[in-house]
Structures are given as C-alpha cells and as structure tokens.
C-alpha cells in the first residue's frame, strides 16, 4: 500500500458454513482481533517458507469468508490510549451488495479494497479539517501535496484518530517517518528539530519552526506520542553520528 504497509486476506477455516463465527478454528483469530494482539504471518513458497512478520487482525468479513490482516506491526504495537472512532464506516459506499455467490471475485476484490482504503481516507479527512487544509509546518495549502502522518506507527483502525496525526506536506511526512525531523516542547509549544544531515539543505530553514496545532484541543497531537517520536529521533540521530553519515 502507499503508506508502506501490506494487507493479506486470510481465509477462515470453516468446514461448515463459510464465515461462521461459531467455528472453533477461528476463535483464536477472533480473540486476537478483539484484543489487538498481533499474529505472525508465514506462508509457504516453492523453496521453503517466507516470513512477513507480525500483523494485526484488522477485521472479520463473514460475507467474503476471510480475515483482513494489516502489517507490519512496529515496536510499541497497539496502544490503549487510542480512542476508537469507527464512525467512518457509516459513510462506506454500499453500491455492491453480496448474497452468497452472486458477486464476482472481481467485485469482491474491489469492495474489499475500498474498505481497506476508507480508514486512511477518513483519517486524512479529520486532519484536513483540524489543520484547516494547511501543512502544520510549512503552511502549504495545496491539497494534493498534503498527507496524514501518523505520530505512532499504524496499529489498526484504533490508531486512525486526529490526536495521533499531523497534517504535513508530503516531503515533511517522509522526513518525519524517517525520524529526520521531530518536534520538541519549547515554552508551551512545539518546535521542529531536524537532523544534522539536513543542515546544508533547504530544510535547515525550518529548524525551530513552530508546529501549528488545531484550535480544537481534542484534535491536537498527543503529547505522549510526540515525546515518544522525539526520543526515537534522538536515538536515530546517535546511530547516524556513530555510523559517520555525512550531511546531504
């Protein structure tokens, strides 16, 4: 997917009715979904096995007979501080209905793909509204250039909340995800801190820039998440220095 994650559809083990929640074979998967416990993803190849890593069981689709797994799981995993907001499901397109085998495989695939993208679209929509359609660092208001950046790495639908996001221009989003920039608290606000690797680039101009926050308090970035990101930024900076990386 565009954000670097991957999605796998895992068929239910159902000797009887496809998709039945009563099948003991699927109980553990359902428990993992309900409690946010990641599962290991391994599949056979012609020469052995390929390990993809850990993934969250994002949802169960009985109409299709599969679980949707979303990975990879990053360090830290699901966080109980996230507040679940699944209201976006009310806006999901319902132009394709399934009844047994009446839908083609292609229709099912298109329907599932829309559902997979919907959460990210809703997350971005929240941040566009919260930040008045402008990058929180540069002030850029070009909609096509703006992206919804997660502060804590994606860990399922519960992480798609405004307090876990910042609206950033695409290049700043990439730098933020790579821990080449972060934000530190200074006198009641947050200021951008950049890696020494950026000192000779145009991004040095933004060093110390104030992070513009939403007016609504519930939409502002979670302070705990920002602190965790900054700690990881500091750790990454030490690794870069130790490796002797030179500025761009």
CSV table of C-alpha atoms in Angstrom, one decimal:
chain,number,residue,atom,x,y,z
A,1,UNK,CA,0.0,0.0,0.0
A,2,UNK,CA,1.1,3.7,-0.4
A,3,UNK,CA,2.0,4.0,3.3
A,4,UNK,CA,4.4,1.1,3.2
A,5,UNK,CA,2.1,-1.4,5.0
A,6,UNK,CA,0.6,-4.6,3.5
A,7,UNK,CA,-2.7,-6.3,3.6
A,8,UNK,CA,-3.4,-10.0,3.5
A,9,UNK,CA,-6.8,-11.8,3.3
A,10,UNK,CA,-6.7,-14.9,5.4
A,11,UNK,CA,-9.4,-17.4,4.6
A,12,UNK,CA,-11.4,-18.7,7.5
A,13,UNK,CA,-11.2,-22.4,8.4
A,14,UNK,CA,-14.8,-23.4,8.0
A,15,UNK,CA,-15.7,-27.0,7.4
A,16,UNK,CA,-19.3,-26.0,7.6
A,17,UNK,CA,-20.8,-22.6,6.8
A,18,UNK,CA,-18.3,-20.2,5.4
A,19,UNK,CA,-17.6,-17.3,7.7
A,20,UNK,CA,-19.4,-18.7,10.7
A,21,UNK,CA,-18.3,-17.1,14.0
A,22,UNK,CA,-19.0,-20.4,15.7
A,23,UNK,CA,-16.1,-22.3,14.2
A,24,UNK,CA,-13.6,-23.2,16.9
A,25,UNK,CA,-10.9,-23.0,14.3
A,26,UNK,CA,-11.3,-19.2,14.0
A,27,UNK,CA,-11.8,-18.4,17.7
A,28,UNK,CA,-8.2,-17.5,18.3
A,29,UNK,CA,-8.1,-15.2,15.3
A,30,UNK,CA,-11.3,-13.5,16.6
A,31,UNK,CA,-9.7,-13.1,20.0
A,32,UNK,CA,-6.6,-11.5,18.5
A,33,UNK,CA,-8.9,-9.1,16.6
A,34,UNK,CA,-10.9,-8.2,19.6
A,35,UNK,CA,-8.0,-7.6,21.9
A,36,UNK,CA,-5.5,-6.1,19.5
A,37,UNK,CA,-3.0,-9.0,19.7
A,38,UNK,CA,-0.8,-9.3,16.5
A,39,UNK,CA,-0.4,-12.6,14.7
A,40,UNK,CA,2.6,-14.0,12.8
A,41,UNK,CA,2.4,-14.2,9.0
A,42,UNK,CA,4.3,-17.0,7.4
A,43,UNK,CA,3.5,-18.7,4.0
A,44,UNK,CA,4.9,-21.5,2.0
A,45,UNK,CA,7.0,-20.9,-1.1
A,46,UNK,CA,8.4,-23.3,-3.7
A,47,UNK,CA,11.7,-23.5,-1.7
A,48,UNK,CA,10.5,-23.2,1.9
A,49,UNK,CA,8.8,-20.5,3.9
A,50,UNK,CA,8.6,-16.7,3.8
A,51,UNK,CA,8.2,-14.8,7.0
A,52,UNK,CA,6.4,-11.4,6.6
A,53,UNK,CA,6.4,-10.6,10.3
A,54,UNK,CA,3.6,-9.6,12.6
A,55,UNK,CA,0.2,-8.2,11.6
A,56,UNK,CA,-3.0,-7.0,13.3
A,57,UNK,CA,-6.2,-8.8,12.6
A,58,UNK,CA,-8.0,-5.7,11.4
A,59,UNK,CA,-11.4,-7.1,10.7
A,60,UNK,CA,-13.5,-10.2,10.0
A,61,UNK,CA,-15.5,-10.3,6.8
A,62,UNK,CA,-18.0,-13.2,7.0
A,63,UNK,CA,-19.6,-12.3,3.7
A,64,UNK,CA,-16.3,-13.0,2.0
A,65,UNK,CA,-15.0,-15.8,4.3
A,66,UNK,CA,-11.8,-14.1,5.3
A,67,UNK,CA,-9.9,-12.1,8.0
A,68,UNK,CA,-8.1,-9.0,6.9
A,69,UNK,CA,-4.5,-8.8,8.3
A,70,UNK,CA,-2.7,-5.4,8.2
A,71,UNK,CA,1.0,-5.2,8.8
A,72,UNK,CA,3.8,-4.9,9.6
A,73,UNK,CA,3.5,-4.3,13.3
A,74,UNK,CA,6.0,-1.8,14.6
A,75,UNK,CA,7.6,-1.6,18.0
A,76,UNK,CA,5.1,-0.5,20.6
A,77,UNK,CA,2.1,-2.1,18.9
A,78,UNK,CA,-1.5,-1.2,19.8
A,79,UNK,CA,-1.9,1.5,22.5
A,80,UNK,CA,-4.8,1.6,24.9
A,81,UNK,CA,-4.6,5.4,24.8
A,82,UNK,CA,-6.0,5.4,21.3
A,83,UNK,CA,-9.7,6.2,21.2
A,84,UNK,CA,-11.5,4.1,18.7
A,85,UNK,CA,-13.5,6.0,16.1
A,86,UNK,CA,-15.2,3.7,13.6
A,87,UNK,CA,-17.9,6.2,12.6
A,88,UNK,CA,-16.4,6.4,9.1
A,89,UNK,CA,-18.0,3.0,8.4
A,90,UNK,CA,-21.4,4.8,8.2
A,91,UNK,CA,-20.1,6.6,5.1
A,92,UNK,CA,-18.9,3.5,3.3
A,93,UNK,CA,-20.2,3.0,-0.2
A,94,UNK,CA,-22.8,0.3,-0.5
A,95,UNK,CA,-23.2,0.2,-4.2
A,96,UNK,CA,-22.2,-3.5,-4.2
A,97,UNK,CA,-24.2,-6.0,-2.2
A,98,UNK,CA,-23.2,-9.6,-1.7
A,99,UNK,CA,-25.6,-12.5,-1.3
A,100,UNK,CA,-23.9,-15.9,-1.4
A,101,UNK,CA,-22.2,-16.4,-4.8
A,102,UNK,CA,-24.0,-13.6,-6.6
A,103,UNK,CA,-21.0,-11.3,-6.7
A,104,UNK,CA,-18.0,-12.0,-8.9
A,105,UNK,CA,-14.5,-12.3,-7.4
A,106,UNK,CA,-13.5,-9.0,-9.1
A,107,UNK,CA,-16.4,-7.2,-7.4
A,108,UNK,CA,-15.5,-8.6,-4.1
A,109,UNK,CA,-11.9,-7.5,-4.5
A,110,UNK,CA,-12.9,-4.0,-5.5
A,111,UNK,CA,-15.3,-3.8,-2.5
A,112,UNK,CA,-12.6,-5.1,-0.1
A,113,UNK,CA,-10.0,-2.6,-1.4
A,114,UNK,CA,-12.4,0.3,-0.9
A,115,UNK,CA,-12.9,-0.8,2.7
A,116,UNK,CA,-9.1,-1.1,3.2
A,117,UNK,CA,-8.6,2.5,2.0
A,118,UNK,CA,-11.5,4.0,3.7
A,119,UNK,CA,-10.0,4.2,7.2
A,120,UNK,CA,-6.9,6.1,5.8
A,121,UNK,CA,-9.2,8.4,3.8
A,122,UNK,CA,-11.2,9.2,6.9
A,123,UNK,CA,-8.1,9.8,9.0
A,124,UNK,CA,-6.8,12.3,6.4
A,125,UNK,CA,-10.3,14.0,6.2
A,126,UNK,CA,-10.1,14.5,10.0
A,127,UNK,CA,-6.7,16.1,9.8
A,128,UNK,CA,-7.6,18.3,6.8
A,129,UNK,CA,-10.4,19.7,8.9
A,130,UNK,CA,-8.3,20.0,12.1
A,131,UNK,CA,-5.5,21.9,10.3
A,132,UNK,CA,-7.7,24.0,8.0
A,133,UNK,CA,-6.2,22.3,5.0
A,134,UNK,CA,-2.6,23.5,5.6
A,135,UNK,CA,0.6,21.8,6.4
A,136,UNK,CA,1.4,22.1,10.1
A,137,UNK,CA,5.0,23.2,9.4
A,138,UNK,CA,5.2,24.9,6.0
A,139,UNK,CA,1.7,26.3,5.8
A,140,UNK,CA,1.3,24.7,2.3
A,141,UNK,CA,-2.3,24.6,1.3
A,142,UNK,CA,-2.1,22.5,-1.9
A,143,UNK,CA,-4.4,19.6,-1.1
A,144,UNK,CA,-2.7,17.2,-3.5
A,145,UNK,CA,0.6,17.8,-1.6
A,146,UNK,CA,-0.7,17.1,1.9
A,147,UNK,CA,-0.6,13.8,3.7
A,148,UNK,CA,-1.9,12.4,7.0
A,149,UNK,CA,1.1,11.5,9.1
A,150,UNK,CA,0.8,9.0,12.0
A,151,UNK,CA,2.8,10.0,15.1
A,152,UNK,CA,2.8,6.5,16.5
A,153,UNK,CA,3.0,3.9,13.7
A,154,UNK,CA,-0.2,2.4,12.3
A,155,UNK,CA,-1.6,-0.3,14.5
A,156,UNK,CA,-5.1,-0.9,13.2
A,157,UNK,CA,-8.2,1.2,13.0
A,158,UNK,CA,-7.9,2.5,16.6
A,159,UNK,CA,-4.8,4.5,15.6
A,160,UNK,CA,-6.8,6.4,12.9
A,161,UNK,CA,-7.6,9.3,15.3
A,162,UNK,CA,-6.7,13.0,14.9
A,163,UNK,CA,-4.6,13.1,18.1
A,164,UNK,CA,-2.3,10.5,16.6
A,165,UNK,CA,-1.7,12.5,13.4
A,166,UNK,CA,-0.3,15.7,11.9
A,167,UNK,CA,-1.1,17.1,8.5
A,168,UNK,CA,2.2,17.5,6.7
A,169,UNK,CA,3.4,18.3,3.2
A,170,UNK,CA,4.5,15.1,1.5
A,171,UNK,CA,8.2,15.7,1.9
A,172,UNK,CA,7.9,16.6,5.6
A,173,UNK,CA,5.9,13.5,6.1
A,174,UNK,CA,8.7,11.4,4.6
A,175,UNK,CA,11.3,13.1,6.9
A,176,UNK,CA,9.0,12.7,9.9
A,177,UNK,CA,8.6,8.9,9.3
A,178,UNK,CA,12.3,8.6,8.7
A,179,UNK,CA,13.0,10.4,12.1
A,180,UNK,CA,15.0,13.1,10.2
A,181,UNK,CA,12.7,15.6,11.9
A,182,UNK,CA,10.7,15.6,15.0
A,183,UNK,CA,9.2,18.1,17.5
A,184,UNK,CA,10.3,19.2,20.9
A,185,UNK,CA,8.3,21.2,23.6
A,186,UNK,CA,9.6,24.8,24.0
A,187,UNK,CA,7.8,27.3,26.2
A,188,UNK,CA,4.3,25.7,25.8
A,189,UNK,CA,4.6,25.0,22.1
A,190,UNK,CA,6.3,22.5,19.8
A,191,UNK,CA,9.3,23.4,17.7
A,192,UNK,CA,10.8,21.5,14.8
A,193,UNK,CA,14.1,19.8,15.4
A,194,UNK,CA,16.0,18.5,12.4
A,195,UNK,CA,18.8,16.0,11.9
A,196,UNK,CA,22.3,17.3,11.3
A,197,UNK,CA,22.0,15.5,7.9
A,198,UNK,CA,19.7,18.3,6.8
A,199,UNK,CA,22.0,21.2,7.9
A,200,UNK,CA,23.1,22.0,4.3
A,201,UNK,CA,19.7,21.6,2.7
A,202,UNK,CA,16.7,23.9,2.2
A,203,UNK,CA,15.1,22.2,5.2
A,204,UNK,CA,17.5,23.9,7.6
A,205,UNK,CA,15.4,27.0,7.1
A,206,UNK,CA,12.6,25.2,9.1
A,207,UNK,CA,14.7,24.4,12.1
A,208,UNK,CA,13.0,25.8,15.2
A,209,UNK,CA,9.7,26.4,13.3
A,210,UNK,CA,6.6,26.2,15.4
A,211,UNK,CA,4.3,23.3,14.9
A,212,UNK,CA,0.9,24.8,14.2
A,213,UNK,CA,-1.7,23.0,16.2
A,214,UNK,CA,-5.5,22.7,15.7
A,215,UNK,CA,-7.8,25.1,17.7
A,216,UNK,CA,-9.8,22.2,19.0
A,217,UNK,CA,-7.9,20.6,21.9
A,218,UNK,CA,-9.2,17.1,21.1
A,219,UNK,CA,-7.6,17.3,17.7
A,220,UNK,CA,-4.2,18.4,18.9
A,221,UNK,CA,-1.3,15.9,18.7
A,222,UNK,CA,-1.0,13.7,21.8
A,223,UNK,CA,2.0,14.9,23.9
A,224,UNK,CA,2.9,11.4,24.9
A,225,UNK,CA,3.1,10.3,21.3
A,226,UNK,CA,5.2,13.3,20.3
A,227,UNK,CA,7.6,12.6,23.1
A,228,UNK,CA,8.0,9.0,22.0
A,229,UNK,CA,8.7,10.1,18.5
A,230,UNK,CA,11.3,12.7,19.7
A,231,UNK,CA,13.0,10.0,21.8
A,232,UNK,CA,13.2,7.8,18.7
A,233,UNK,CA,14.5,10.8,16.7
A,234,UNK,CA,17.3,11.3,19.3
A,235,UNK,CA,18.2,7.6,19.2
A,236,UNK,CA,18.3,7.6,15.4
A,237,UNK,CA,20.5,10.7,15.4
A,238,UNK,CA,23.0,9.0,17.6
A,239,UNK,CA,23.1,6.0,15.3
A,240,UNK,CA,23.7,8.2,12.3
A,241,UNK,CA,26.5,10.0,14.1
A,242,UNK,CA,28.1,6.7,15.1
A,243,UNK,CA,27.9,5.4,11.6
A,244,UNK,CA,29.7,8.6,10.4
A,245,UNK,CA,27.0,9.7,8.0
A,246,UNK,CA,27.7,13.0,6.3
A,247,UNK,CA,25.2,15.8,5.7
A,248,UNK,CA,23.3,15.8,2.4
